[in-house]
PDB file of C-alpha atoms in Angstrom:
ATOM      1  CA  UNK A   1      39.851  46.454-101.448  1.00  0.00           C
ATOM      2  CA  UNK A   2      37.240  47.660 -99.018  1.00  0.00           C
ATOM      3  CA  UNK A   3      37.220  51.236-100.290  1.00  0.00           C
ATOM      4  CA  UNK A   4      36.979  50.164-103.945  1.00  0.00           C
ATOM      5  CA  UNK A   5      34.180  47.600-103.784  1.00  0.00           C
ATOM      6  CA  UNK A   6      30.548  48.170-102.857  1.00  0.00           C
ATOM      7  CA  UNK A   7      30.142  45.094-100.666  1.00  0.00           C
ATOM      8  CA  UNK A   8      32.189  43.322 -98.046  1.00  0.00           C
ATOM      9  CA  UNK A   9      31.852  39.920 -99.719  1.00  0.00           C
ATOM     10  CA  UNK A  10      33.361  41.156-102.992  1.00  0.00           C
ATOM     11  CA  UNK A  11      36.234  42.818-101.132  1.00  0.00           C
ATOM     12  CA  UNK A  12      36.901  39.626 -99.136  1.00  0.00           C
ATOM     13  CA  UNK A  13      37.012  37.473-102.276  1.00  0.00           C
ATOM     14  CA  UNK A  14      39.314  39.883-104.126  1.00  0.00           C
ATOM     15  CA  UNK A  15      41.624  40.241-101.125  1.00  0.00           C
ATOM     16  CA  UNK A  16      41.832  36.477-100.712  1.00  0.00           C
ATOM     17  CA  UNK A  17      42.612  36.013-104.394  1.00  0.00           C
ATOM     18  CA  UNK A  18      45.387  38.637-104.306  1.00  0.00           C
ATOM     19  CA  UNK A  19      46.820  37.165-101.099  1.00  0.00           C
ATOM     20  CA  UNK A  20      47.036  33.698-102.644  1.00  0.00           C
ATOM     21  CA  UNK A  21      48.776  35.090-105.730  1.00  0.00           C
ATOM     22  CA  UNK A  22      51.295  36.968-103.588  1.00  0.00           C
ATOM     23  CA  UNK A  23      52.024  33.890-101.491  1.00  0.00           C
ATOM     24  CA  UNK A  24      52.428  31.624-104.534  1.00  0.00           C
ATOM     25  CA  UNK A  25      54.841  34.037-106.221  1.00  0.00           C
ATOM     26  CA  UNK A  26      56.779  34.705-103.018  1.00  0.00           C
ATOM     27  CA  UNK A  27      58.956  31.659-103.681  1.00  0.00           C
ATOM     28  CA  UNK A  28      58.102  29.749-100.506  1.00  0.00           C
ATOM     29  CA  UNK A  29      55.691  27.214-101.980  1.00  0.00           C
ATOM     30  CA  UNK A  30      57.166  27.041-105.470  1.00  0.00           C
ATOM     31  CA  UNK A  31      60.764  27.940-106.222  1.00  0.00           C
ATOM     32  CA  UNK A  32      60.740  30.953-108.543  1.00  0.00           C
ATOM     33  CA  UNK A  33      63.524  29.531-110.706  1.00  0.00           C
ATOM     34  CA  UNK A  34      61.381  26.462-111.486  1.00  0.00           C
ATOM     35  CA  UNK A  35      58.508  28.550-112.895  1.00  0.00           C
ATOM     36  CA  UNK A  36      58.262  29.325-116.613  1.00  0.00           C
ATOM     37  CA  UNK A  37      60.156  32.463-117.574  1.00  0.00           C
ATOM     38  CA  UNK A  38      57.002  34.267-118.721  1.00  0.00           C
ATOM     39  CA  UNK A  39      55.503  34.243-115.175  1.00  0.00           C
ATOM     40  CA  UNK A  40      58.684  34.838-113.173  1.00  0.00           C
ATOM     41  CA  UNK A  41      58.185  38.615-113.360  1.00  0.00           C
ATOM     42  CA  UNK A  42      55.195  38.255-111.007  1.00  0.00           C
ATOM     43  CA  UNK A  43      57.639  37.803-108.118  1.00  0.00           C
ATOM     44  CA  UNK A  44      58.263  41.553-108.204  1.00  0.00           C
ATOM     45  CA  UNK A  45      54.567  42.225-107.528  1.00  0.00           C
ATOM     46  CA  UNK A  46      54.535  40.049-104.398  1.00  0.00           C
ATOM     47  CA  UNK A  47      54.688  41.962-101.123  1.00  0.00           C
ATOM     48  CA  UNK A  48      55.692  38.734 -99.376  1.00  0.00           C
ATOM     49  CA  UNK A  49      58.605  38.196-101.773  1.00  0.00           C
ATOM     50  CA  UNK A  50      59.861  41.769-101.390  1.00  0.00           C
ATOM     51  CA  UNK A  51      59.841  41.638 -97.598  1.00  0.00           C
ATOM     52  CA  UNK A  52      61.168  38.083 -97.309  1.00  0.00           C
ATOM     53  CA  UNK A  53      64.010  38.618 -99.770  1.00  0.00           C
ATOM     54  CA  UNK A  54      65.231  41.710 -97.898  1.00  0.00           C
ATOM     55  CA  UNK A  55      65.035  39.856 -94.604  1.00  0.00           C
ATOM     56  CA  UNK A  56      66.914  36.833 -95.995  1.00  0.00           C
ATOM     57  CA  UNK A  57      69.647  38.985 -97.562  1.00  0.00           C
ATOM     58  CA  UNK A  58      70.105  40.780 -94.253  1.00  0.00           C
ATOM     59  CA  UNK A  59      70.291  37.569 -92.219  1.00  0.00           C
ATOM     60  CA  UNK A  60      71.883  34.963 -94.515  1.00  0.00           C
ATOM     61  CA  UNK A  61      74.744  36.664 -96.374  1.00  0.00           C
ATOM     62  CA  UNK A  62      78.049  35.380 -95.049  1.00  0.00           C
ATOM     63  CA  UNK A  63      76.601  32.647 -92.804  1.00  0.00           C
ATOM     64  CA  UNK A  64      78.221  29.236 -92.713  1.00  0.00           C
ATOM     65  CA  UNK A  65      76.164  26.238 -91.566  1.00  0.00           C
ATOM     66  CA  UNK A  66      77.690  23.419 -89.558  1.00  0.00           C
ATOM     67  CA  UNK A  67      75.296  20.758 -88.353  1.00  0.00           C
ATOM     68  CA  UNK A  68      76.948  18.194 -86.095  1.00  0.00           C
ATOM     69  CA  UNK A  69      75.095  15.269 -87.669  1.00  0.00           C
ATOM     70  CA  UNK A  70      76.284  15.952 -91.233  1.00  0.00           C
ATOM     71  CA  UNK A  71      79.404  17.929 -90.418  1.00  0.00           C
ATOM     72  CA  UNK A  72      82.473  17.432 -92.527  1.00  0.00           C
ATOM     73  CA  UNK A  73      85.513  19.683 -92.531  1.00  0.00           C
ATOM     74  CA  UNK A  74      87.230  20.400 -95.796  1.00  0.00           C
ATOM     75  CA  UNK A  75      91.034  20.671 -95.940  1.00  0.00           C
ATOM     76  CA  UNK A  76      90.869  24.454 -95.589  1.00  0.00           C
ATOM     77  CA  UNK A  77      88.895  24.091 -92.327  1.00  0.00           C
ATOM     78  CA  UNK A  78      85.515  25.271 -93.579  1.00  0.00           C
ATOM     79  CA  UNK A  79      82.292  23.389 -92.980  1.00  0.00           C
ATOM     80  CA  UNK A  80      80.562  21.332 -95.598  1.00  0.00           C
ATOM     81  CA  UNK A  81      77.030  20.128 -94.929  1.00  0.00           C
ATOM     82  CA  UNK A  82      75.388  17.425 -96.939  1.00  0.00           C
ATOM     83  CA  UNK A  83      71.967  15.833 -96.814  1.00  0.00           C
ATOM     84  CA  UNK A  84      72.016  12.099 -97.498  1.00  0.00           C
ATOM     85  CA  UNK A  85      69.245   9.818 -98.645  1.00  0.00           C
ATOM     86  CA  UNK A  86      68.759   6.287 -97.263  1.00  0.00           C
ATOM     87  CA  UNK A  87      71.338   4.849 -99.646  1.00  0.00           C
ATOM     88  CA  UNK A  88      74.072   7.203 -98.425  1.00  0.00           C
ATOM     89  CA  UNK A  89      74.015   9.316-101.573  1.00  0.00           C
ATOM     90  CA  UNK A  90      74.278  13.122-101.214  1.00  0.00           C
ATOM     91  CA  UNK A  91      71.040  14.750-102.366  1.00  0.00           C
ATOM     92  CA  UNK A  92      71.448  18.341-101.131  1.00  0.00           C
ATOM     93  CA  UNK A  93      74.456  20.426-100.233  1.00  0.00           C
ATOM     94  CA  UNK A  94      73.812  23.847 -98.758  1.00  0.00           C
ATOM     95  CA  UNK A  95      76.839  25.007 -96.849  1.00  0.00           C
ATOM     96  CA  UNK A  96      76.457  28.785 -96.700  1.00  0.00           C
ATOM     97  CA  UNK A  97      73.732  31.383 -96.586  1.00  0.00           C
ATOM     98  CA  UNK A  98      74.899  32.682 -99.956  1.00  0.00           C
ATOM     99  CA  UNK A  99      74.338  29.259-101.512  1.00  0.00           C
ATOM    100  CA  UNK A 100      70.827  29.156-100.052  1.00  0.00           C
ATOM    101  CA  UNK A 101      70.031  32.590-101.496  1.00  0.00           C
ATOM    102  CA  UNK A 102      71.295  31.478-104.907  1.00  0.00           C
ATOM    103  CA  UNK A 103      69.147  28.335-104.754  1.00  0.00           C
ATOM    104  CA  UNK A 104      66.071  30.497-104.048  1.00  0.00           C
ATOM    105  CA  UNK A 105      66.848  32.956-106.844  1.00  0.00           C
ATOM    106  CA  UNK A 106      67.363  35.897-104.467  1.00  0.00           C
ATOM    107  CA  UNK A 107      69.836  38.582-105.544  1.00  0.00           C
ATOM    108  CA  UNK A 108      72.341  39.412-102.802  1.00  0.00           C
ATOM    109  CA  UNK A 109      75.727  40.386-104.275  1.00  0.00           C
ATOM    110  CA  UNK A 110      75.159  44.139-104.666  1.00  0.00           C
ATOM    111  CA  UNK A 111      74.482  46.519-101.749  1.00  0.00           C
ATOM    112  CA  UNK A 112      71.265  47.634-103.483  1.00  0.00           C
ATOM    113  CA  UNK A 113      69.884  44.083-103.280  1.00  0.00           C
ATOM    114  CA  UNK A 114      69.240  44.549 -99.563  1.00  0.00           C
ATOM    115  CA  UNK A 115      67.316  47.770-100.181  1.00  0.00           C
ATOM    116  CA  UNK A 116      65.382  46.540-103.214  1.00  0.00           C
ATOM    117  CA  UNK A 117      62.612  45.133-101.036  1.00  0.00           C
ATOM    118  CA  UNK A 118      62.479  48.180 -98.765  1.00  0.00           C
ATOM    119  CA  UNK A 119      62.134  50.518-101.739  1.00  0.00           C
ATOM    120  CA  UNK A 120      59.562  48.211-103.341  1.00  0.00           C
ATOM    121  CA  UNK A 121      57.477  48.042-100.161  1.00  0.00           C
ATOM    122  CA  UNK A 122      57.652  51.822 -99.747  1.00  0.00           C
ATOM    123  CA  UNK A 123      56.468  52.229-103.341  1.00  0.00           C
ATOM    124  CA  UNK A 124      53.637  49.763-102.695  1.00  0.00           C
ATOM    125  CA  UNK A 125      52.556  51.727 -99.611  1.00  0.00           C
ATOM    126  CA  UNK A 126      52.560  55.050-101.459  1.00  0.00           C
ATOM    127  CA  UNK A 127      50.648  53.706-104.468  1.00  0.00           C
ATOM    128  CA  UNK A 128      48.049  51.858-102.371  1.00  0.00           C
ATOM    129  CA  UNK A 129      47.473  54.860-100.091  1.00  0.00           C
ATOM    130  CA  UNK A 130      47.063  57.115-103.151  1.00  0.00           C
ATOM    131  CA  UNK A 131      44.556  54.682-104.678  1.00  0.00           C
ATOM    132  CA  UNK A 132      42.629  54.420-101.405  1.00  0.00           C
ATOM    133  CA  UNK A 133      42.561  58.217-101.048  1.00  0.00           C
ATOM    134  CA  UNK A 134      41.300  58.599-104.611  1.00  0.00           C
ATOM    135  CA  UNK A 135      38.634  55.927-104.146  1.00  0.00           C
ATOM    136  CA  UNK A 136      37.430  57.471-100.891  1.00  0.00           C
ATOM    137  CA  UNK A 137      37.312  60.966-102.399  1.00  0.00           C
ATOM    138  CA  UNK A 138      35.095  59.660-105.214  1.00  0.00           C
ATOM    139  CA  UNK A 139      32.472  58.262-102.824  1.00  0.00           C
ATOM    140  CA  UNK A 140      29.122  59.983-102.913  1.00  0.00           C
ATOM    141  CA  UNK A 141      28.367  61.932 -99.777  1.00  0.00           C
ATOM    142  CA  UNK A 142      24.956  61.582 -98.169  1.00  0.00           C
ATOM    143  CA  UNK A 143      23.291  64.874 -97.229  1.00  0.00           C
TER     144      UNK A 143
END
């Protein structure tokens, strides 16, 4: 933003605005699947979403969670975690990393899903560097 705008204050405001949009559409504050369908495409423009989804796919696929406090073994010997409310009713059941990724709307089943964020971030870097180069080349030189 600094090489495009004429003043620091304008660049700071624009950068802050874009940062807030990227954080909102990253899926951390608001679950992407709960947003209206006509704004869900904005998740693909979020640098935070691209990097976080690749990190989560790398770390969470195939994990199985077993907390001692809510641990229950199913007949096949796998763990089953449940979150209970005060009345003893189950309100949340996330037992594997795959289930967590599904609940967040993150694609993970294909091998490309891990690299989607890396390729997106590389594309972002190339486009932003090209725009910065173009903006800096268009500056008037003082003689």
